[in-house]
Amino acid sequence: EKMWISVFLFCLFTLTSADEFNVRAKELMKKHPLIDGHNDLPWQLLKRFHNQLNKVDLNTFNETHTNIPKLKLGHVGGQFWAAFTPCDTQYKDAVRQTLDQIDVIHRMCKKYPETFTFAETSADIRTAFKNKKVASLIGVEGGHSIDSSMATLRLFYSLGVRYMTLTHSCNTPWADCWKVNTGAVEAENNGLSDFGKKIIKEMNHLGMIVDLAHVSVKTMSDALEVSEAPIIFSHSSAYALCKHERNVPDNILKIVKEKKGVVMVNFYNTYVTCSDNANLSDVADHFDYIKNVAGYEAVGFGGDYDGVNRLPTGLEDVSFYPDLVAELLRRNWTDMEVQAALGENLLRVFEAVENVRVRNELLVDDTPISYDKVQNPCRTSYGYSN
């Protein structure tokens, strides 16, 4: 009988402790915005509905990782929505496809104003959170989307784009992607070309965050060296725990710490455990690792929801964020460290990017990429001399 009493008390204590961490997590998330670095819901809207928002209700549609009830249960305070078009659009209609995705994000915010507030600044994120809305920002996923055009980059900024991932899974004429490190793709630029470095400087000038998810290690180091403002990895994990080339190696993590950037941890099983299976604890291991190597100021959330097909047990959709936060608390993360990872780290980066913009607002480099780098049957040569 004493044994059963002991078992009962142990179970009761365990459940009480678990509840305590979840309560603490949700209290922190009510006070400090969780800002996720990357969500591909707009891509799902394109694939499933051809961006016809009248054909879907995000209050009731339940076939994606993300909908309005799930966002509320997950206490999501800010979200970078990905304006993504695949690599096979490069040299074809990448710019138009990306504009379609920028447009659908704007229209999504207008259709659900009770839930979403479009945000263009760090101050907008804080205001939206105070108003209990999901601050909605745009990140262009892949430098091929600008078709090697500074003008397109500037126009994307004017449409509200606040970060650009320098590559997706293909090289651009000015930057090498992560596949270079696997040997599947040959390096074309040895990281960033001279024009690629000008792209970084122009992003600094605009006040657009540089995102290094998807790029080669050499591109990472080049961008970290060139950028005057801190950078982010919007959805990447720790290479030491899962040796996938989409993840961030230790030597880069140390530079991220020095440059005051943020690595926003990806939940895709393949990047978490390098296998088809993972669980919430495995994801928390990446948070712990990045914190240990680069400091708690370098950690963030970058779930990659609706962009991947395998997610960890316990993190099946965006409603599960509080459980991950509770796990960090269970692992003795302090409230200050958790609130930093939730969103303060990203906000610090964003504010620094905005400050660099103010300092450099009169500096513009209009030099185009050389025509031989971009010549193809779909491109004319107007403006280039013979």
mmCIF file of N, CA and C in Angstrom, residues 336-383:
data_model
loop_
_atom_site.group_PDB
_atom_site.id
_atom_site.type_symbol
_atom_site.label_atom_id
_atom_site.label_comp_id
_atom_site.label_asym_id
_atom_site.label_seq_id
_atom_site.Cartn_x
_atom_site.Cartn_y
_atom_site.Cartn_z
ATOM 1 N N MET A 336 14.482 35.537 -18.101
ATOM 2 C CA MET A 336 15.141 36.516 -18.963
ATOM 3 C C MET A 336 15.655 35.858 -20.244
ATOM 4 N N GLU A 337 16.244 34.673 -20.110
ATOM 5 C CA GLU A 337 16.754 33.967 -21.284
ATOM 6 C C GLU A 337 15.619 33.557 -22.214
ATOM 7 N N VAL A 338 14.511 33.106 -21.633
ATOM 8 C CA VAL A 338 13.368 32.686 -22.448
ATOM 9 C C VAL A 338 12.759 33.869 -23.173
ATOM 10 N N GLN A 339 12.574 34.995 -22.472
ATOM 11 C CA GLN A 339 11.969 36.142 -23.150
ATOM 12 C C GLN A 339 12.879 36.670 -24.259
ATOM 13 N N ALA A 340 14.183 36.526 -24.090
ATOM 14 C CA ALA A 340 15.113 36.919 -25.154
ATOM 15 C C ALA A 340 14.911 36.035 -26.379
ATOM 16 N N ALA A 341 14.843 34.713 -26.158
ATOM 17 C CA ALA A 341 14.662 33.784 -27.275
ATOM 18 C C ALA A 341 13.298 33.957 -27.933
ATOM 19 N N LEU A 342 12.282 34.249 -27.142
ATOM 20 C CA LEU A 342 10.932 34.417 -27.689
ATOM 21 C C LEU A 342 10.899 35.487 -28.775
ATOM 22 N N GLY A 343 11.519 36.627 -28.508
ATOM 23 C CA GLY A 343 11.416 37.691 -29.498
ATOM 24 C C GLY A 343 12.353 38.864 -29.293
ATOM 25 N N GLU A 344 12.846 39.030 -28.068
ATOM 26 C CA GLU A 344 13.687 40.203 -27.815
ATOM 27 C C GLU A 344 14.983 40.161 -28.620
ATOM 28 N N ASN A 345 15.507 38.958 -28.840
ATOM 29 C CA ASN A 345 16.731 38.857 -29.651
ATOM 30 C C ASN A 345 16.470 39.327 -31.081
ATOM 31 N N LEU A 346 15.371 38.867 -31.659
ATOM 32 C CA LEU A 346 15.029 39.279 -33.023
ATOM 33 C C LEU A 346 14.756 40.773 -33.077
ATOM 34 N N LEU A 347 14.043 41.293 -32.088
ATOM 35 C CA LEU A 347 13.757 42.735 -32.054
ATOM 36 C C LEU A 347 15.046 43.543 -31.939
ATOM 37 N N ARG A 348 15.998 43.064 -31.156
ATOM 38 C CA ARG A 348 17.286 43.753 -31.042
ATOM 39 C C ARG A 348 17.977 43.808 -32.399
ATOM 40 N N VAL A 349 17.988 42.690 -33.128
ATOM 41 C CA VAL A 349 18.587 42.661 -34.466
ATOM 42 C C VAL A 349 17.867 43.633 -35.386
ATOM 43 N N PHE A 350 16.546 43.590 -35.379
ATOM 44 C CA PHE A 350 15.746 44.444 -36.257
ATOM 45 C C PHE A 350 16.022 45.917 -35.972
ATOM 46 N N GLU A 351 16.085 46.279 -34.705
ATOM 47 C CA GLU A 351 16.363 47.677 -34.335
ATOM 48 C C GLU A 351 17.759 48.093 -34.780
ATOM 49 N N ALA A 352 18.726 47.173 -34.663
ATOM 50 C CA ALA A 352 20.085 47.481 -35.123
ATOM 51 C C ALA A 352 20.117 47.678 -36.634
ATOM 52 N N VAL A 353 19.367 46.855 -37.371
ATOM 53 C CA VAL A 353 19.270 46.997 -38.827
ATOM 54 C C VAL A 353 18.659 48.348 -39.181
ATOM 55 N N GLU A 354 17.628 48.742 -38.443
ATOM 56 C CA GLU A 354 16.994 50.049 -38.676
ATOM 57 C C GLU A 354 17.959 51.188 -38.387
ATOM 58 N N ASN A 355 18.783 51.041 -37.368
ATOM 59 C CA ASN A 355 19.760 52.088 -37.035
ATOM 60 C C ASN A 355 20.835 52.212 -38.104
ATOM 61 N N VAL A 356 21.276 51.081 -38.660
ATOM 62 C CA VAL A 356 22.250 51.117 -39.747
ATOM 63 C C VAL A 356 21.647 51.812 -40.960
ATOM 64 N N ARG A 357 20.378 51.558 -41.209
ATOM 65 C CA ARG A 357 19.700 52.219 -42.331
ATOM 66 C C ARG A 357 19.749 53.736 -42.169
ATOM 67 N N VAL A 358 19.448 54.218 -40.990
ATOM 68 C CA VAL A 358 19.427 55.666 -40.745
ATOM 69 C C VAL A 358 20.804 56.263 -40.992
ATOM 70 N N ARG A 359 21.845 55.557 -40.556
ATOM 71 C CA ARG A 359 23.209 56.065 -40.749
ATOM 72 C C ARG A 359 23.604 56.093 -42.222
ATOM 73 N N ASN A 360 23.069 55.144 -43.000
ATOM 74 C CA ASN A 360 23.511 54.977 -44.386
ATOM 75 C C ASN A 360 22.458 55.377 -45.413
ATOM 76 N N GLU A 361 21.483 56.197 -45.028
ATOM 77 C CA GLU A 361 20.339 56.407 -45.909
ATOM 78 C C GLU A 361 20.676 57.128 -47.213
ATOM 79 N N LEU A 362 21.816 57.790 -47.283
ATOM 80 C CA LEU A 362 22.176 58.492 -48.516
ATOM 81 C C LEU A 362 23.125 57.692 -49.401
ATOM 82 N N LEU A 363 23.531 56.510 -48.957
ATOM 83 C CA LEU A 363 24.502 55.715 -49.715
ATOM 84 C C LEU A 363 23.773 54.725 -50.611
ATOM 85 N N VAL A 364 23.909 54.882 -51.911
ATOM 86 C CA VAL A 364 23.282 53.973 -52.868
ATOM 87 C C VAL A 364 24.306 53.593 -53.922
ATOM 88 N N ASP A 365 24.387 52.296 -54.238
ATOM 89 C CA ASP A 365 25.271 51.837 -55.307
ATOM 90 C C ASP A 365 24.394 51.277 -56.420
ATOM 91 N N ASP A 366 24.338 51.968 -57.540
ATOM 92 C CA ASP A 366 23.469 51.573 -58.647
ATOM 93 C C ASP A 366 24.178 50.719 -59.690
ATOM 94 N N THR A 367 25.392 50.284 -59.423
ATOM 95 C CA THR A 367 26.127 49.500 -60.407
ATOM 96 C C THR A 367 25.428 48.162 -60.648
ATOM 97 N N PRO A 368 25.034 47.858 -61.899
ATOM 98 C CA PRO A 368 24.343 46.591 -62.158
ATOM 99 C C PRO A 368 25.312 45.421 -62.195
ATOM 100 N N ILE A 369 24.767 44.217 -62.100
ATOM 101 C CA ILE A 369 25.568 43.017 -62.277
ATOM 102 C C ILE A 369 26.024 42.948 -63.734
ATOM 103 N N SER A 370 27.203 42.393 -63.976
ATOM 104 C CA SER A 370 27.697 42.331 -65.355
ATOM 105 C C SER A 370 26.798 41.400 -66.172
ATOM 106 N N TYR A 371 26.582 41.770 -67.417
ATOM 107 C CA TYR A 371 25.596 41.078 -68.249
ATOM 108 C C TYR A 371 25.975 39.612 -68.491
ATOM 109 N N ASP A 372 27.266 39.321 -68.563
ATOM 110 C CA ASP A 372 27.666 37.939 -68.816
ATOM 111 C C ASP A 372 27.273 37.003 -67.682
ATOM 112 N N LYS A 373 27.024 37.547 -66.481
ATOM 113 C CA LYS A 373 26.623 36.732 -65.333
ATOM 114 C C LYS A 373 25.151 36.337 -65.402
ATOM 115 N N VAL A 374 24.355 37.098 -66.150
ATOM 116 C CA VAL A 374 22.905 36.879 -66.137
ATOM 117 C C VAL A 374 22.324 36.642 -67.530
ATOM 118 N N GLN A 375 23.164 36.634 -68.549
ATOM 119 C CA GLN A 375 22.664 36.488 -69.914
ATOM 120 C C GLN A 375 21.946 35.147 -70.086
ATOM 121 N N ASN A 376 20.735 35.191 -70.581
ATOM 122 C CA ASN A 376 19.957 33.988 -70.864
ATOM 123 C C ASN A 376 18.828 34.364 -71.822
ATOM 124 N N PRO A 377 18.146 33.384 -72.423
ATOM 125 C CA PRO A 377 17.140 33.675 -73.455
ATOM 126 C C PRO A 377 15.955 34.505 -72.956
ATOM 127 N N CYS A 378 15.752 34.546 -71.632
ATOM 128 C CA CYS A 378 14.616 35.298 -71.091
ATOM 129 C C CYS A 378 15.004 36.708 -70.661
ATOM 130 N N ARG A 379 16.236 37.126 -70.947
ATOM 131 C CA ARG A 379 16.688 38.435 -70.464
ATOM 132 C C ARG A 379 17.217 39.254 -71.638
ATOM 133 N N THR A 380 16.772 40.501 -71.704
ATOM 134 C CA THR A 380 17.286 41.422 -72.716
ATOM 135 C C THR A 380 18.454 42.200 -72.135
ATOM 136 N N SER A 381 19.138 42.955 -73.014
ATOM 137 C CA SER A 381 20.363 43.631 -72.581
ATOM 138 C C SER A 381 20.212 45.156 -72.542
ATOM 139 N N TYR A 382 18.973 45.646 -72.478
ATOM 140 C CA TYR A 382 18.787 47.095 -72.451
ATOM 141 C C TYR A 382 19.554 47.710 -71.291
ATOM 142 N N GLY A 383 20.270 48.784 -71.586
ATOM 143 C CA GLY A 383 21.036 49.490 -70.551
ATOM 144 C C GLY A 383 22.479 49.079 -70.493
#
